Amino acid sequence: MDVILFTFFALVAIVGAVSLVLQKHPISSALSLVSVMVALAVLFLLLGAEFIAAAQLVVYSGAIMVLFVFVIMLLNAGAERESRKGGLAQFLGLPLTAILLVFASMVITQSMANAKAVKFGAFSGGGPREVGWELFTRYLLPFEVTSILILIAIAGAVVLARKEID
Amino acid sequence: MTHLLPPEFFTATVPLNAYLILSAILFAIGACGFLFRKNIITIYMCIELMLNAVNLSFVTFSYQFGKVDGQIYSFFVMVVAAAEAAVGLAIILTIFRNRNTLQIDEIDTLKN
């Protein structure tokens, strides 16, 4: 059962990602990204990360993607125009990402040769209780610093997006 | 349905490397989109895709070592991505208001 679920949602994620890159219209790309995020949430669940899976659905496919779709609609963004002004990235981009992928796979298969197999339910330390416990004891300082970051982000977004008042 | 399939089928497990390689594939696709696309919003979504791929790696390693720390890191990545989305989309709004375009090859005043 694990194999079926993993294969299905991994395929959904990869197809969604490819569709995100290939779609010409931003709104289609955004919907492809939502499918990738939902598939990844299921994979997090398979890995025993219940809280992160829920947060993935709420924060990413809920909040962030709504923000993206909202901005696309607001700007009335049409289909992307083709342009051959690319330069170096057009020629070197594909080979370099292929090299990156091959090297990453090599490192993974060599260094993680004796990794344990993933079995659903084998790791149960990812519930809200465990995550919250770690977050408010060992990771308290990073957690508090994050709140300052969010405050700055809110102020920055408001300052950037407001209309100029003359 | 249980008697149609061999019992090993239901107890078969996925190797951990499969998750890591899936994460690498998603990251590479995101990097490709970042390099080839011209729409600033699509480029932004490719960055989100790469962040998600890294999150998958974090959660996979959290499983491998049996500790919750990796999930905490991926939680922080999510929070930072949310903050980044808010500020970045505000910047995109400002660029569109000033330049009236979303094509990055038309926003090249700083180049040369």
Short mmCIF file of C-alpha atoms in Angstrom, two decimals:
data_model
loop_
_atom_site.label_atom_id
_atom_site.label_comp_id
_atom_site.label_asym_id
_atom_site.label_seq_id
_atom_site.Cartn_x
_atom_site.Cartn_y
_atom_site.Cartn_z
CA MET A 1 0.00 0.00 0.00
CA ASP A 2 2.87 2.32 0.83
CA VAL A 3 4.36 1.70 -2.60
CA ILE A 4 1.11 2.56 -4.40
CA LEU A 5 0.57 5.74 -2.41
CA PHE A 6 4.16 6.86 -2.82
CA THR A 7 4.27 6.12 -6.55
CA PHE A 8 0.95 7.82 -7.25
CA PHE A 9 1.65 11.00 -5.33
CA ALA A 10 5.27 11.20 -6.46
CA LEU A 11 4.01 11.06 -10.05
CA VAL A 12 1.40 13.71 -9.29
CA ALA A 13 4.13 15.92 -7.82
CA ILE A 14 6.49 15.49 -10.78
CA VAL A 15 3.76 15.97 -13.40
CA GLY A 16 2.53 19.04 -11.54
CA ALA A 17 6.03 20.48 -11.36
CA VAL A 18 6.65 19.91 -15.07
CA SER A 19 3.28 21.46 -15.84
CA LEU A 20 4.19 24.44 -13.64
CA VAL A 21 7.28 25.04 -15.75
CA LEU A 22 5.66 24.42 -19.13
CA GLN A 23 2.33 26.25 -18.80
CA LYS A 24 2.21 29.58 -20.57
CA HIS A 25 -0.44 31.20 -18.40
CA PRO A 26 0.43 32.08 -14.79
CA ILE A 27 -2.93 30.93 -13.44
CA SER A 28 -2.37 27.42 -14.86
CA SER A 29 1.07 27.40 -13.30
CA ALA A 30 -0.42 28.38 -9.95
CA LEU A 31 -2.98 25.56 -10.07
CA SER A 32 -0.20 23.07 -10.99
CA LEU A 33 1.76 24.27 -7.98
CA VAL A 34 -1.28 23.63 -5.76
CA SER A 35 -1.38 20.01 -6.98
CA VAL A 36 2.34 19.62 -6.23
CA MET A 37 1.81 20.95 -2.71
CA VAL A 38 -1.15 18.68 -1.98
CA ALA A 39 0.84 15.65 -3.23
CA LEU A 40 3.76 16.66 -1.02
CA ALA A 41 1.40 16.96 1.96
CA VAL A 42 0.40 13.30 1.44
CA LEU A 43 4.09 12.31 1.25
CA PHE A 44 4.74 14.16 4.54
CA LEU A 45 1.89 12.16 6.05
CA LEU A 46 3.50 8.92 4.83
CA LEU A 47 6.73 9.99 6.52
CA GLY A 48 4.91 10.47 9.82
CA ALA A 49 4.99 14.27 9.81
CA GLU A 50 1.34 14.88 10.63
CA PHE A 51 1.69 18.45 11.83
CA ILE A 52 3.85 19.48 8.88
CA ALA A 53 1.39 17.88 6.45
CA ALA A 54 -1.47 19.90 7.95
CA ALA A 55 0.63 23.06 7.96
CA GLN A 56 1.59 22.42 4.35
CA LEU A 57 -2.08 22.32 3.36
CA VAL A 58 -3.07 25.34 5.43
CA VAL A 59 -0.08 27.62 4.90
CA TYR A 60 1.11 26.70 1.41
CA SER A 61 -1.86 25.51 -0.61
CA GLY A 62 -4.19 27.66 1.47
CA ALA A 63 -2.61 30.99 2.27
CA ILE A 64 0.37 31.42 -0.06
CA MET A 65 -1.31 30.11 -3.19
CA VAL A 66 -4.41 32.23 -2.57
CA LEU A 67 -2.06 35.21 -2.37
CA PHE A 68 -0.49 34.21 -5.69
CA VAL A 69 -3.83 33.72 -7.43
CA PHE A 70 -5.04 36.99 -5.96
CA VAL A 71 -2.05 38.89 -7.35
CA ILE A 72 -2.36 37.20 -10.76
CA MET A 73 -6.02 38.21 -10.93
CA LEU A 74 -5.30 41.70 -9.64
CA LEU A 75 -2.61 42.36 -12.23
CA ASN A 76 -4.69 40.69 -14.93
CA ALA A 77 -1.56 38.81 -15.98
CA GLY A 78 -1.90 37.33 -19.44
CA ALA A 79 0.06 34.59 -21.13
CA GLU A 80 3.81 34.95 -21.18
CA ARG A 81 5.35 36.26 -24.36
CA GLU A 82 8.13 34.34 -26.06
CA SER A 83 11.42 36.16 -26.18
CA ARG A 84 14.85 35.09 -27.28
CA LYS A 85 16.63 37.62 -25.10
CA GLY A 86 17.75 34.92 -22.70
CA GLY A 87 21.52 34.86 -22.99
CA LEU A 88 23.67 32.43 -21.08
CA ALA A 89 20.89 30.73 -19.10
CA GLN A 90 19.16 29.55 -22.28
CA PHE A 91 22.16 27.45 -23.32
CA LEU A 92 23.74 26.44 -20.03
CA GLY A 93 20.58 26.08 -17.94
CA LEU A 94 19.44 22.64 -19.00
CA PRO A 95 22.87 20.90 -18.96
CA LEU A 96 23.75 22.42 -15.60
CA THR A 97 20.49 21.38 -13.94
CA ALA A 98 20.94 17.89 -15.43
CA ILE A 99 24.43 17.73 -13.92
CA LEU A 100 23.02 18.93 -10.59
CA LEU A 101 20.36 16.22 -10.64
CA VAL A 102 22.83 13.45 -11.59
CA PHE A 103 25.32 14.45 -8.90
CA ALA A 104 22.62 14.77 -6.25
CA SER A 105 21.29 11.31 -7.11
CA MET A 106 24.81 9.87 -6.99
CA VAL A 107 25.50 11.38 -3.59
CA ILE A 108 22.14 10.19 -2.28
CA THR A 109 22.55 6.60 -3.48
CA GLN A 110 26.13 6.38 -2.20
CA SER A 111 25.85 8.04 1.18
CA MET A 112 22.37 6.76 2.07
CA ALA A 113 22.99 3.15 1.05
CA ASN A 114 21.99 1.71 4.43
CA ALA A 115 19.03 3.99 5.04
CA LYS A 116 15.97 2.38 6.55
CA ALA A 117 12.90 1.78 4.43
CA VAL A 118 9.92 4.03 4.93
CA LYS A 119 6.96 2.29 6.51
CA PHE A 120 3.81 4.22 7.30
CA GLY A 121 3.33 4.48 11.05
CA ALA A 122 6.90 3.51 11.97
CA PHE A 123 7.74 7.06 13.09
CA SER A 124 5.12 8.64 15.29
CA GLY A 125 7.04 11.62 16.63
CA GLY A 126 5.58 14.17 14.23
CA GLY A 127 2.28 14.99 15.86
CA PRO A 128 1.38 18.50 17.07
CA ARG A 129 2.28 17.57 20.64
CA GLU A 130 5.87 16.52 19.86
CA VAL A 131 6.48 19.34 17.41
CA GLY A 132 5.05 21.89 19.83
CA TRP A 133 7.14 20.54 22.69
CA GLU A 134 10.38 20.91 20.71
CA LEU A 135 9.31 24.27 19.33
CA PHE A 136 8.68 25.80 22.75
CA THR A 137 11.67 24.31 24.54
CA ARG A 138 14.77 23.79 22.40
CA TYR A 139 13.74 26.03 19.51
CA LEU A 140 12.21 28.83 21.56
CA LEU A 141 14.69 31.52 20.49
CA PRO A 142 14.38 30.83 16.72
CA PHE A 143 10.60 30.75 17.17
CA GLU A 144 10.57 34.16 18.82
CA VAL A 145 12.97 35.61 16.23
CA THR A 146 10.57 34.36 13.54
CA SER A 147 7.83 36.54 15.00
CA ILE A 148 10.05 39.61 14.52
CA LEU A 149 10.67 38.50 10.92
CA ILE A 150 6.95 38.25 10.27
CA LEU A 151 6.37 41.68 11.82
CA ILE A 152 9.00 43.19 9.52
CA ALA A 153 7.47 41.36 6.55
CA ILE A 154 4.01 42.76 7.31
CA ALA A 155 5.39 46.29 7.63
CA GLY A 156 7.40 45.87 4.43
CA ALA A 157 4.44 44.55 2.46
CA VAL A 158 2.24 47.42 3.62
CA VAL A 159 4.89 50.03 2.79
CA LEU A 160 5.61 48.53 -0.64
CA ALA A 161 2.05 47.94 -1.74
CA ARG A 162 0.40 51.19 -0.63
CA LYS A 163 -0.44 53.88 -3.10
CA GLU A 164 1.78 56.91 -3.18
CA ILE A 165 0.14 59.73 -1.24
CA ASP A 166 1.04 63.12 -2.64
CA MET B 1 -9.10 -7.65 -2.96
CA THR B 2 -6.72 -9.03 -0.37
CA HIS B 3 -6.64 -12.54 -1.81
CA LEU B 4 -5.97 -11.37 -5.36
CA LEU B 5 -2.58 -9.89 -4.54
CA PRO B 6 0.38 -11.50 -2.78
CA PRO B 7 0.69 -10.51 0.88
CA GLU B 8 4.13 -8.97 0.32
CA PHE B 9 2.40 -6.34 -1.73
CA PHE B 10 0.75 -4.82 1.32
CA THR B 11 3.82 -4.92 3.51
CA ALA B 12 6.26 -3.68 0.88
CA THR B 13 8.12 -0.54 1.88
CA VAL B 14 9.49 2.39 -0.07
CA PRO B 15 13.25 2.95 0.16
CA LEU B 16 14.20 6.23 1.78
CA ASN B 17 16.33 7.12 -1.22
CA ALA B 18 13.18 7.35 -3.35
CA TYR B 19 11.99 10.31 -1.28
CA LEU B 20 15.36 12.02 -1.49
CA ILE B 21 15.61 11.52 -5.24
CA LEU B 22 12.06 12.81 -5.69
CA SER B 23 13.12 15.86 -3.73
CA ALA B 24 16.16 16.32 -6.01
CA ILE B 25 13.99 15.96 -9.13
CA LEU B 26 11.52 18.58 -7.90
CA PHE B 27 14.37 20.92 -7.03
CA ALA B 28 15.91 20.50 -10.48
CA ILE B 29 12.58 21.16 -12.20
CA GLY B 30 12.14 24.28 -10.08
CA ALA B 31 15.65 25.47 -10.98
CA CYS B 32 14.93 24.86 -14.67
CA GLY B 33 11.77 26.94 -14.48
CA PHE B 34 13.63 29.66 -12.63
CA LEU B 35 16.18 29.85 -15.46
CA PHE B 36 13.86 29.57 -18.46
CA ARG B 37 10.68 31.38 -17.59
CA LYS B 38 10.20 35.08 -18.27
CA ASN B 39 7.11 35.88 -16.22
CA ILE B 40 8.10 37.24 -12.83
CA ILE B 41 5.17 35.56 -11.03
CA THR B 42 6.00 32.16 -12.55
CA ILE B 43 9.63 32.55 -11.50
CA TYR B 44 8.41 33.27 -8.01
CA MET B 45 6.32 30.10 -8.03
CA CYS B 46 9.39 28.10 -9.14
CA ILE B 47 11.20 29.39 -6.05
CA GLU B 48 8.30 28.15 -3.91
CA LEU B 49 8.61 24.76 -5.64
CA MET B 50 12.30 24.56 -4.76
CA LEU B 51 11.55 25.46 -1.13
CA ASN B 52 8.96 22.67 -1.06
CA ALA B 53 11.46 20.17 -2.45
CA VAL B 54 13.92 21.07 0.30
CA ASN B 55 11.13 20.66 2.87
CA LEU B 56 10.62 17.11 1.63
CA SER B 57 14.33 16.40 2.21
CA PHE B 58 14.12 17.79 5.75
CA VAL B 59 11.11 15.65 6.63
CA THR B 60 12.73 12.56 5.07
CA PHE B 61 15.86 13.01 7.18
CA SER B 62 13.68 13.57 10.21
CA TYR B 63 12.24 10.10 9.53
CA GLN B 64 15.68 8.59 8.95
CA PHE B 65 17.09 9.78 12.27
CA GLY B 66 13.87 9.33 14.23
CA LYS B 67 13.98 12.90 15.52
CA VAL B 68 11.54 15.74 15.10
CA ASP B 69 14.22 18.39 14.43
CA GLY B 70 14.00 18.12 10.66
CA GLN B 71 10.29 18.83 10.82
CA ILE B 72 10.95 21.93 12.93
CA TYR B 73 13.36 23.17 10.26
CA SER B 74 10.80 22.58 7.54
CA PHE B 75 8.27 24.47 9.69
CA PHE B 76 10.65 27.44 9.83
CA VAL B 77 11.16 27.22 6.06
CA MET B 78 7.38 27.44 5.67
CA VAL B 79 7.16 30.52 7.90
CA VAL B 80 9.98 32.25 6.05
CA ALA B 81 8.37 31.33 2.71
CA ALA B 82 5.11 32.91 3.84
CA ALA B 83 6.87 36.12 4.85
CA GLU B 84 8.82 36.08 1.60
CA ALA B 85 5.64 35.59 -0.44
CA ALA B 86 4.01 38.61 1.19
CA VAL B 87 6.99 40.92 0.59
CA GLY B 88 7.79 39.51 -2.86
CA LEU B 89 4.27 39.87 -4.16
CA ALA B 90 4.18 43.44 -2.85
CA ILE B 91 7.39 44.10 -4.80
CA ILE B 92 5.80 42.56 -7.92
CA LEU B 93 2.77 44.83 -7.46
CA THR B 94 5.05 47.88 -7.22
CA ILE B 95 7.05 46.83 -10.29
CA PHE B 96 3.86 46.33 -12.28
CA ARG B 97 2.53 49.71 -11.17
CA ASN B 98 5.73 51.46 -12.24
CA ARG B 99 6.70 49.55 -15.39
CA ASN B 100 3.37 48.08 -16.50
CA THR B 101 4.94 44.75 -17.40
CA LEU B 102 5.68 41.40 -15.80
CA GLN B 103 8.29 40.22 -18.32
CA ILE B 104 11.69 40.16 -16.63
CA ASP B 105 13.56 40.88 -19.85
CA GLU B 106 11.81 44.24 -20.04
CA ILE B 107 12.83 45.14 -16.49
CA ASP B 108 16.56 45.39 -17.12
CA THR B 109 17.45 48.94 -16.14
CA LEU B 110 20.07 47.71 -13.69
CA LYS B 111 21.72 45.56 -16.36
CA ASN B 112 24.81 46.85 -18.25
#
